[in-house]
XYZ file of C-alpha atoms in Angstrom:
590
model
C -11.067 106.886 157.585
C -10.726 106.487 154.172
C -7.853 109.185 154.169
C -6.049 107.204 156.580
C -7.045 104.090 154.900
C -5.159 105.197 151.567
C -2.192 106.691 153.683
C 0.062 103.725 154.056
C -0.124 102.428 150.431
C 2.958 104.919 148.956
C 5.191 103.343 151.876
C 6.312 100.130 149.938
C 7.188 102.628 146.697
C 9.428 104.795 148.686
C 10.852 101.635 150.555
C 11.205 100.666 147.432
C 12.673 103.620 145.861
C 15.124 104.141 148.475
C 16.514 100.537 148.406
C 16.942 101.375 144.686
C 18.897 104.327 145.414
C 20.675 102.877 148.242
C 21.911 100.325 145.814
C 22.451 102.427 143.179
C 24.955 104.469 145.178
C 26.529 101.689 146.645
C 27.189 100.289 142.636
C 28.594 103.905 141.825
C 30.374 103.992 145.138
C 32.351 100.387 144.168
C 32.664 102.075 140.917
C 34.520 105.141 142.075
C 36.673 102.846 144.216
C 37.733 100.536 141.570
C 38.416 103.464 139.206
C 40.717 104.940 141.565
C 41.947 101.711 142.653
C 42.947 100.671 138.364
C 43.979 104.452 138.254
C 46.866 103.691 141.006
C 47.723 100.645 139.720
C 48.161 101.762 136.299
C 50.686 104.835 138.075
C 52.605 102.164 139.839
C 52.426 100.374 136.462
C 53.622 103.104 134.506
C 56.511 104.354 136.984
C 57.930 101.056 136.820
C 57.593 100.729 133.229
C 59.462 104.597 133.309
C 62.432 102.758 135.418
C 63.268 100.100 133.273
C 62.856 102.153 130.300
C 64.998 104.619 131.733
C 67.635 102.002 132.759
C 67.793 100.414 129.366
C 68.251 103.716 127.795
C 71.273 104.493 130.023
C 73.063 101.456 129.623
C 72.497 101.846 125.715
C 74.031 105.218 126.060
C 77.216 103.951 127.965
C 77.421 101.312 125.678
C 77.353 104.105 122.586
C 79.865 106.316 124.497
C 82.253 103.681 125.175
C 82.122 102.175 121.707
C 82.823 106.010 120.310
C 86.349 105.723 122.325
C 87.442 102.104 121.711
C 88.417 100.287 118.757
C 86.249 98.857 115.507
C 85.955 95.691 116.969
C 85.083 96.620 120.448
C 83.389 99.745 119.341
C 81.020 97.358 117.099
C 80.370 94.831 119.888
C 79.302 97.808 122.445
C 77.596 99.295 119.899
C 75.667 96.086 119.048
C 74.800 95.866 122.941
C 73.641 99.212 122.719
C 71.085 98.611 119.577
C 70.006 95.026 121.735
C 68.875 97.530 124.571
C 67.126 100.018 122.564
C 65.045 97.381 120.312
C 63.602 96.295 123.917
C 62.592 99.914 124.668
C 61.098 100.162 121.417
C 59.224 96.189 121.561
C 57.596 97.879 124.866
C 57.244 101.893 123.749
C 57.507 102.465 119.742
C 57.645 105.917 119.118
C 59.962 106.793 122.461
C 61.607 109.915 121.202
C 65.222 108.895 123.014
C 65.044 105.181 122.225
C 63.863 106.159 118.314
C 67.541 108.409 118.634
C 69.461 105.899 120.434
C 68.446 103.105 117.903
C 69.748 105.703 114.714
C 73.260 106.417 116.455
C 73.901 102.846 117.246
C 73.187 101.711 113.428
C 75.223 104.916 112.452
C 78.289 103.327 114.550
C 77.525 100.004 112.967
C 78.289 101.334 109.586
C 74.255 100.161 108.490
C 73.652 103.325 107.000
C 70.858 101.797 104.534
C 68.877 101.082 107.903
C 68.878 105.074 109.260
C 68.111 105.470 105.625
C 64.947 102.999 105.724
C 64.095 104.651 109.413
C 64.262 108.021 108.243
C 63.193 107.601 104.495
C 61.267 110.598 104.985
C 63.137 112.971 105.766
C 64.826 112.087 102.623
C 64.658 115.280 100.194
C 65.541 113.510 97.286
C 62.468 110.897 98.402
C 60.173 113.785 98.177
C 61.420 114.997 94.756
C 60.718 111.270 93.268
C 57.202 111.500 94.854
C 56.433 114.767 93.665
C 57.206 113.657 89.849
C 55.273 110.365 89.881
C 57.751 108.240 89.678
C 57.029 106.120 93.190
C 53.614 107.846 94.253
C 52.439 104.301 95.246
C 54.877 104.053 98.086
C 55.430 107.298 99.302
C 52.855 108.856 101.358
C 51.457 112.906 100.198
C 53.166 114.371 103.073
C 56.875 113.433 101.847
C 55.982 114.949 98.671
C 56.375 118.057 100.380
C 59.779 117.787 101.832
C 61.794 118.646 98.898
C 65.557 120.291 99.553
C 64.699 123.689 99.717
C 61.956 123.613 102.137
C 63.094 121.499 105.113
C 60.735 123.322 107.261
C 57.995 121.142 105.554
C 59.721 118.174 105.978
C 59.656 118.785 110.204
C 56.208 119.408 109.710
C 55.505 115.786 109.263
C 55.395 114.925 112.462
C 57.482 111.687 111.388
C 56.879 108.753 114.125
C 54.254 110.906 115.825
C 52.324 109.491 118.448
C 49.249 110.000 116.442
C 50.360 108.092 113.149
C 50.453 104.380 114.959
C 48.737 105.211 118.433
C 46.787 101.393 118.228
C 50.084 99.842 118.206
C 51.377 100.987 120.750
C 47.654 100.479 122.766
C 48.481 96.516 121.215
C 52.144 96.829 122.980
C 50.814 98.491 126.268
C 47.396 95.761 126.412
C 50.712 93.172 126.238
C 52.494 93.667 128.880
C 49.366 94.910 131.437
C 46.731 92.218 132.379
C 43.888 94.800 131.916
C 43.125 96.594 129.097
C 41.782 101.025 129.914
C 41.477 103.090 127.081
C 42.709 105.931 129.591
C 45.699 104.494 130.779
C 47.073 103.496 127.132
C 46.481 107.184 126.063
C 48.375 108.629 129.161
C 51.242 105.615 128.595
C 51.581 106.932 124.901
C 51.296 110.520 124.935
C 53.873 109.954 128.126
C 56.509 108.287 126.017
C 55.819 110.598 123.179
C 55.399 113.923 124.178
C 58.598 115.193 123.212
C 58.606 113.827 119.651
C 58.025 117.216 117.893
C 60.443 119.055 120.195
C 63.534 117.000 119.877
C 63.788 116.470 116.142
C 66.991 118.400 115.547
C 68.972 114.488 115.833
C 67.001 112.972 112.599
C 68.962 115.682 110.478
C 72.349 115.355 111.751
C 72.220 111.646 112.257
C 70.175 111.351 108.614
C 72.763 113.990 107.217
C 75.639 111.702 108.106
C 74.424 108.293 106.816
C 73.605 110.073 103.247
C 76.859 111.200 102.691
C 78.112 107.695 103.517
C 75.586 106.578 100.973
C 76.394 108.838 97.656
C 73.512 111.682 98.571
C 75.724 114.614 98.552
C 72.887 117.227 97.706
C 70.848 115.870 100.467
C 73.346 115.605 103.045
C 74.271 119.378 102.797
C 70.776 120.376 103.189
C 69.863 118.224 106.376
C 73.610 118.779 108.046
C 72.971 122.379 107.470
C 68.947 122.014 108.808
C 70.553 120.337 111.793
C 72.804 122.499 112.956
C 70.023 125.188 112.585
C 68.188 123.837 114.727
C 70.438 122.458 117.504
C 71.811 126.307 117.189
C 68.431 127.733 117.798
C 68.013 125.210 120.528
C 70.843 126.347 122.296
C 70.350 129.802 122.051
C 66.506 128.862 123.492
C 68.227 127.430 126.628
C 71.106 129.706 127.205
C 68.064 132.644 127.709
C 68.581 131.621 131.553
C 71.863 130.382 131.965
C 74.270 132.563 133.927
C 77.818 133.325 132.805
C 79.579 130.446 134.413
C 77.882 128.252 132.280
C 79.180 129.370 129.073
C 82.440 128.247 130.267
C 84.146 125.018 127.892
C 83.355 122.311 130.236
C 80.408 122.731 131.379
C 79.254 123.319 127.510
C 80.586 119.908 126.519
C 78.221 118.380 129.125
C 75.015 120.430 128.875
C 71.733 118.997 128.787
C 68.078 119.148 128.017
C 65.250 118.026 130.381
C 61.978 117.928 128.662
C 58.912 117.776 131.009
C 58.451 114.375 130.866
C 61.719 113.937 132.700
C 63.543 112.180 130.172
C 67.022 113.707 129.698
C 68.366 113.504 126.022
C 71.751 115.006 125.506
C 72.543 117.894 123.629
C 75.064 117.782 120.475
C 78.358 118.162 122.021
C 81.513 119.999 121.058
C 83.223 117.085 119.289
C 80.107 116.297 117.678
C 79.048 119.402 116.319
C 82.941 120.348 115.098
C 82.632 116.815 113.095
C 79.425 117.751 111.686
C 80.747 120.919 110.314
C 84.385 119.099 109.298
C 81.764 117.175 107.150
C 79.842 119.543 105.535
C 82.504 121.457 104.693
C 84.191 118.699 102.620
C 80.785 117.346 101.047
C 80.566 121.033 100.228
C 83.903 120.861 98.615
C 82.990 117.556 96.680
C 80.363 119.480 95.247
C 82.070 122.062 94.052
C 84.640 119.988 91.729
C 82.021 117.830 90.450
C 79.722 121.035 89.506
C 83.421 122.573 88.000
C 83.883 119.382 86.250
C 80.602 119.284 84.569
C 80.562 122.899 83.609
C 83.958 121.965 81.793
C 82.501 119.235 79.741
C 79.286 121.019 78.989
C 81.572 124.299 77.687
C 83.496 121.789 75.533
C 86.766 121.574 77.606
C 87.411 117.628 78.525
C 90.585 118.202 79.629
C 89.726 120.912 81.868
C 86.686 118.109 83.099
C 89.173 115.590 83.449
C 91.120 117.641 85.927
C 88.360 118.430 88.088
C 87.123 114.898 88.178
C 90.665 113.602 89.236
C 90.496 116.129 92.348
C 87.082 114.136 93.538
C 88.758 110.988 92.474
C 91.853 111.111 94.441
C 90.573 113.132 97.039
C 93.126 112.150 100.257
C 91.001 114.057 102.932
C 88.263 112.123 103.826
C 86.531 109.031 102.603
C 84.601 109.227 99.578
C 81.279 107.016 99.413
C 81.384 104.386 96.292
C 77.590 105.697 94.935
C 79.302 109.280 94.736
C 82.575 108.013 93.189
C 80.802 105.674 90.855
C 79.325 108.558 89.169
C 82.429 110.674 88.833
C 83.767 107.829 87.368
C 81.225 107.801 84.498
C 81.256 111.320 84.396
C 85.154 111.009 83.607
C 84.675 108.560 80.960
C 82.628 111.284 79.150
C 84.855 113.720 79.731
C 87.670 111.151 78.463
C 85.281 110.066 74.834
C 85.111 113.898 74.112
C 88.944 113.978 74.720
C 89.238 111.316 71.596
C 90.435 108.575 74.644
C 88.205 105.536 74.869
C 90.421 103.301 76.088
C 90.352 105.451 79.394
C 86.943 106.227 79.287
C 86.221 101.944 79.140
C 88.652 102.358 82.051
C 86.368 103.898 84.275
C 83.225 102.202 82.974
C 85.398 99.071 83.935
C 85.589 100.566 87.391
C 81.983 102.234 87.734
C 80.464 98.843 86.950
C 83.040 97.252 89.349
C 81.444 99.165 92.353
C 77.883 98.929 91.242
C 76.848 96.291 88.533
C 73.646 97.286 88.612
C 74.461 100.928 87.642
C 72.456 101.928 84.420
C 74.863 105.014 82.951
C 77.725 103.273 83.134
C 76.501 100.160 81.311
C 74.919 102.697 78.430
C 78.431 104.631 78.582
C 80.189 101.341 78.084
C 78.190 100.121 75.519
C 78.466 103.067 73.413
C 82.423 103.656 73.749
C 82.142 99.777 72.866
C 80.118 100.093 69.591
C 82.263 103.689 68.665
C 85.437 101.135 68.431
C 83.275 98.574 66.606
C 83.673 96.276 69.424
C 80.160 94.784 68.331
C 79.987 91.414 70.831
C 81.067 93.229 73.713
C 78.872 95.850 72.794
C 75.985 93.151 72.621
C 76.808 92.130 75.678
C 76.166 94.728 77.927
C 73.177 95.958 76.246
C 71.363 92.320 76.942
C 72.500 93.041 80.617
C 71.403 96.557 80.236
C 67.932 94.851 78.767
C 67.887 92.200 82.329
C 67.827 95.553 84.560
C 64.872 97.087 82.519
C 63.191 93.935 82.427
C 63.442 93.713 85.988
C 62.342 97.814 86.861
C 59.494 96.763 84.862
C 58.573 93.505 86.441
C 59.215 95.403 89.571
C 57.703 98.525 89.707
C 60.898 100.572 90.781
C 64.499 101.381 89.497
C 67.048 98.925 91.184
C 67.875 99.137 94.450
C 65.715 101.381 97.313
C 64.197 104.580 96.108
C 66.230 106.841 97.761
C 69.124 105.044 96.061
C 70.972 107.535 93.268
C 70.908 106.509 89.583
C 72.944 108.771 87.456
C 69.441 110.821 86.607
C 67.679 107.559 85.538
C 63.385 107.532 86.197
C 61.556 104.799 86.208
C 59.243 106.937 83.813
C 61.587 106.988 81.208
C 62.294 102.966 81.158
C 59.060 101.605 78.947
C 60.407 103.894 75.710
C 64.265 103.305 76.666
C 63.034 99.506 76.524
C 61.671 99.713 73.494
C 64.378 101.221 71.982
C 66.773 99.402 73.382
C 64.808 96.173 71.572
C 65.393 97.303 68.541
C 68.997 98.763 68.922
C 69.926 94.996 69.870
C 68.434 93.566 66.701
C 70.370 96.015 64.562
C 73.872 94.817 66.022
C 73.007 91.366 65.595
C 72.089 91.779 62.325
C 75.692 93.887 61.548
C 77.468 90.764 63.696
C 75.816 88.418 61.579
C 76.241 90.348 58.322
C 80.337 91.319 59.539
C 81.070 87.550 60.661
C 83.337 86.781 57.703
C 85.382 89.687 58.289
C 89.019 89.224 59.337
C 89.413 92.372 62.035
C 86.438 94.943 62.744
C 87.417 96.677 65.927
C 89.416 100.496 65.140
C 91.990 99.693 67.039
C 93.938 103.128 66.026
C 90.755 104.811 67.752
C 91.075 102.793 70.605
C 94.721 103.105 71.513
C 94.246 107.329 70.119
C 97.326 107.538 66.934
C 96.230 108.189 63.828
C 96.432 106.532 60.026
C 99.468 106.140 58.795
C 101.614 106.852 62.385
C 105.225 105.881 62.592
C 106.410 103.148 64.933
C 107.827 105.654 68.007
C 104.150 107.119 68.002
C 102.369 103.742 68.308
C 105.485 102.557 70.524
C 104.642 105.882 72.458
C 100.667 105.230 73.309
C 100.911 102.125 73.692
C 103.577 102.118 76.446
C 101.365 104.705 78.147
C 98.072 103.237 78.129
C 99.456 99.825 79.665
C 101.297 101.301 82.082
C 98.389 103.214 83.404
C 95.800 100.401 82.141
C 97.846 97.028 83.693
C 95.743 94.734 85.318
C 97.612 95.302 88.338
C 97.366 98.824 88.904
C 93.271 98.385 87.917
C 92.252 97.224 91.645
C 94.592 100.054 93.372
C 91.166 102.672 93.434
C 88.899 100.602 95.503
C 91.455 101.248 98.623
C 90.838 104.999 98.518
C 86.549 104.365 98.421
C 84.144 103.471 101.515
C 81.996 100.774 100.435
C 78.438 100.494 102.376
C 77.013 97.999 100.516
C 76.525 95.167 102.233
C 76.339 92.995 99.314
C 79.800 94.346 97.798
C 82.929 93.459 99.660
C 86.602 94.611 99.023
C 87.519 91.093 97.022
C 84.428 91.031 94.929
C 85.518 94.406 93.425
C 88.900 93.827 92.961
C 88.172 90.469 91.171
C 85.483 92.054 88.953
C 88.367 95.330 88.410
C 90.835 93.025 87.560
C 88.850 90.826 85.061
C 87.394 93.398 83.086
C 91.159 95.458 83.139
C 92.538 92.381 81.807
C 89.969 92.086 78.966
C 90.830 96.366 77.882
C 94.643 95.165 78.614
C 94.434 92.007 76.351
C 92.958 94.553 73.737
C 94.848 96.645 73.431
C 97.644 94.629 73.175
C 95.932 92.527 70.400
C 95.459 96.109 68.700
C 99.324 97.031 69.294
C 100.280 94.084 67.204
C 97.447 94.535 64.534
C 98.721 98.230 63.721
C 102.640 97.084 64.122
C 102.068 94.715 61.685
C 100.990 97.588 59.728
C 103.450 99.825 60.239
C 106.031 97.225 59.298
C 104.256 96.999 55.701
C 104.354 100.553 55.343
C 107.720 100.560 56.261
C 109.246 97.899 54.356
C 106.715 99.408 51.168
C 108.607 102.744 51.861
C 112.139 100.931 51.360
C 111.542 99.078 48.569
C 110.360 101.615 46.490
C 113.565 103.726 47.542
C 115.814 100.687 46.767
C 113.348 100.641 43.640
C 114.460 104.425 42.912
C 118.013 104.128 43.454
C 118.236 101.319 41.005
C 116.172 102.990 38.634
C 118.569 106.605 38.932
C 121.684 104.120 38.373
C 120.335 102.584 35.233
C 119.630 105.933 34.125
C 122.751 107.368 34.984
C 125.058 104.009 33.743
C 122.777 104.391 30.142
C 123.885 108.030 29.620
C 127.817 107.375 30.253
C 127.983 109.663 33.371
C 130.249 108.476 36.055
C 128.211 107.459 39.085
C 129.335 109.535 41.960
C 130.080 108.753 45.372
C 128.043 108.302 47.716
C 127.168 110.793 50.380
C 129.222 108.633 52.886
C 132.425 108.896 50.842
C 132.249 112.690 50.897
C 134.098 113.292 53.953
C 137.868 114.106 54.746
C 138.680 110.973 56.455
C 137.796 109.305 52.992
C 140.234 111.549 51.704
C 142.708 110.223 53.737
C 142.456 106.996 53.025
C 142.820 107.593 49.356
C 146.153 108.695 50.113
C 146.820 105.839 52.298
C 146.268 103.452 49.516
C 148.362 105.610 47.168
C 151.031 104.713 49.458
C 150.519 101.205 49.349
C 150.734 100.658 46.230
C 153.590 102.191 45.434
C 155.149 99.796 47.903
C 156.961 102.530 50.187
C 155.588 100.885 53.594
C 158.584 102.373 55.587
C 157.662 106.146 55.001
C 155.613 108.098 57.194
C 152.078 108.706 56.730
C 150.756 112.276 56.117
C 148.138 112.470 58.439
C 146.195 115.548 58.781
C 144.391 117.351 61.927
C 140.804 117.525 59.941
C 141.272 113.692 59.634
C 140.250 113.242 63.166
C 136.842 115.908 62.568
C 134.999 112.625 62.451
């Protein structure tokens, strides 16, 4: 009895325990069906999010293809549609691998090279160089240190714009546009739009490549041109493994493309593409060569030889020629043009260096040395208190003028505390040697800046004088800026040729004050010279009309037709007017 009496009591526990479990089930049960249920959505979500992706993508690429065959106008207004379309794809996925490309092409046809610059900073060699020597290591991150421009390989190794670098971002864009926020479905929607980002890298180099040698980078524009097309090569030999034999045929390789698993199509480098590419490396190549020449020249002690080379890069009729690149041969001419004993032509191109880029460093030191080597002392002062403003202002700022990929002649920010310093002091020195010179009538050496010597005659000054205008006019000063591409934003045609033409006018009006400052000197010297001859001759006569000696005739009166006339006057006097004249043949010798 008291076995069955204790027999019912677990029943309310395991009625208990199995409501629990019933419950517990059904909770899991809901949960399961709500997972799978957000799981579906989120596929719908996605696939739709895929089709307008994929539809803004291919009207950006029409747009890019039809603004590569129409006009600069037109060609800038489809290729502004197309960059419109791809900044969408990017405000909903940020590191899409063919929106990221799209986006670099379309500010590579808008001439914005100093944006693909900014995108692709670094893949910059140059960028990795600075880092590596200290002078920007707050602003560039360790791994572009390694990307210098002999190890490229490195430089892929980045993994720039991986999905890994900004992955809550693009969580942020996805929790945006969805009404519910899963950690799952952002990290499917990113590595989705980003899983070809380390495959398809070959377009950062060519596209990169292309907007440095449009912005003065020669060195690094060979070396990612010539990582590009080593990689789009190897690509293509990758995916010709299965191709048959028809395929290799012209058309069909002009159209070729590559699927990645993702099923985003991105086109391959085509024919005309690739045959531009090399077209450009081969002249940037070429560029390089004459400038290397040139300097090899001037460091062996040959200016002239320098001077030649330089004028090849100069007037180069090819291809355009970027104003960073040609602002530097320019300075590197006017040094090759002071060793040559011409500083007129060597202010000349400072003139136009600082015409292109005011903010250039070399060519305001070059001009403010040629200046004090002519004793040109104000000018001189001048541009060293401008020279003074752009240290002031790398030192208030942290960085050399302009971005950091931006060439300066060889200038570090390192280097511009001590050149501060002695710049400081170098200004204090000329003012002291205006101050102390003020009373002076004429301090420039004007026979050093027009190139005659002490003491030359009038055809010699007449001579370089007539040369250096001619070449040196005002109006022929402005006719150099038509052969250069200018891609500063900041710099248009007019503002050059104004700034050309005032500072030509300036060297112009000098020289011609220095023309009339060394005429007036070769004048004295010149009427010096005759008066002591006239002093001479009077002195010999005096002699000669002293001792009794009859004065001979002059060297004029030494001739036969002289002769002649001494009989002619024989004649007249003895009054016989009606006979004939002896006349002989030798009279007509002169």
């Amino acid at each position: 009895m008291a076995a069955a009496a204790s027999s019912p009591s677990p029943a309310p526990a395991a009625k208990k325990q199995n409501k629990w479990l019933r419950g517990n089930n059904k909770q899991s049960l809901l949960g399961h069906m709500w997972r799978q249920k957000m799981q579906s959505d989120g596929d719908v979500l996605i696939a739709m999010w895929r089709q307008v992706i994929d539809r803004y993508l291919g009207e950006a690429r029409a747009a890019l293809a039809a603004a590569a065959q129409q006009d600069t106008e037109d060609g800038d207004d489809a290729a502004a549609a197309a960059l419109g379309l791809v900044n969408l794809v990017l405000e909903m996925s940020p590191r899409a691998e063919a929106a990221l490309e799209l986006r670099a092409r379309a500010l590579l046809a808008l001439r914005r090279y100093r944006d693909v610059a900014d995108m692709l900073r670094d893949y910059i060699p140059s960028c990795g160089k600075s880092c590596c020597s200290g002078d920007d290591a707050t602003t560039t991150t360790t791994s572009s240190c390694s990307s210098g421009s002999g190890d490229l390989a490195a430089a892929s190794r980045m993994e720039l714009l991986s999905p890994d670098r900004d992955r809550s971002d693009a969580g942020a864009a996805a929790a945006r546009f969805l009404c519910f926020d899963v950690s799952e479905l952002k990290r499917r929607l990113v590595a989705g739009f980003s899983r070809s980002s380390n495959t398809e890298a070959q377009w950062r180099y060519l596209v990169l490549g292309q907007a440095c040698f449009h912005l003065g980078l020669m060195e690094d524009a060979v070396v990612l041109l010539q990582t590009g097309r080593r990689l789009a090569s190897a690509a293509f030999r990758r995916e010709s493994v299965c191709w048959s034999e028809d395929s290799f045929s012209p058309p069909n390789m002009t159209v070729s493309r590559r699927t990645s698993k993702s099923g985003s199509a991105s086109v391959a480098p085509a024919a005309s593409e690739a045959e531009s590419v090399s077209q450009l490396l081969a002249h940037v190549k070429l560029l390089l060569r004459r400038r290397a020449a040139a300097m090899a020249a001037l460091d062996a002690g040959l200016p002239a030889e320098a001077v030649r080379h330089f004028n090849k890069v100069l007037d180069t009729r090819r291809s355009v020629l970027p104003h960073p690149f040609a602002t530097a041969c320019l300075v590197g001419r006017a040094a090759a043009f002071r060793s040559a004993g011409r500083p007129a032509d060597a202010i000349a191109d400072c003139n136009r260096a600082l015409a292109l880029d005011p903010a250039f460093i070399p060519a305001l030191r070059a001009r403010a040395d040629l200046l004090e080597s002519v004793g040109a002392l104000p000018d001189c002062l001048r541009d060293l208190d401008h020279l003074k403003l752009l240290y002031d202002a790398a030192l208030r700022d942290g960085k050399l003028p302009g971005p950091s990929w931006r060439p300066q002649g060889g200038v570090r920010f390192g280097e511009i505390a001590g050149a501060h310093r002695t710049l400081t002091g170098r200004i204090q020195q000329l003012r002291g040697r205006v101050a102390a010179g003020a009373g002076e009538g004429c301090s420039v050496d004007y026979y050093a800046l027009l190139g005659v010597r002490r003491g030359c005659t009038r055809s010699e000054l007449e001579r370089a004088h007539l040369v250096l205008t001619l070449k040196l006019k005002p109006v022929r000063s402005v006719s150099f800026a038509e052969r250069l591409e200018l891609v500063d934003e900041h710099r248009d045609l007019e503002a050059v040729r104004d700034q050309a033409r005032m500072s030509a006018l300036f060297l112009y009006r000098m020289l011609h004050k220095g023309y009339s400052f060394i005429m007036s000197a070769v004048l004295d010297e010149e009427a010096a010279a005759r008066q002591q001859q006239d002093e001479a001759a009077v002195a010999a006569r005096t002699t000669a009309a002293a001792a009794g000696t009859p004065t001979s005739m002059g060297p004029g009166l030494q001739g036969v037709f002289c002769r002649d006339m001494a009989v002619v006057g024989s004649l007249l006097s003895r009054g016989g007017f009606d006979r004939p004249i002896p006349v002989k043949c030798e009279a007509m010798s002169c």
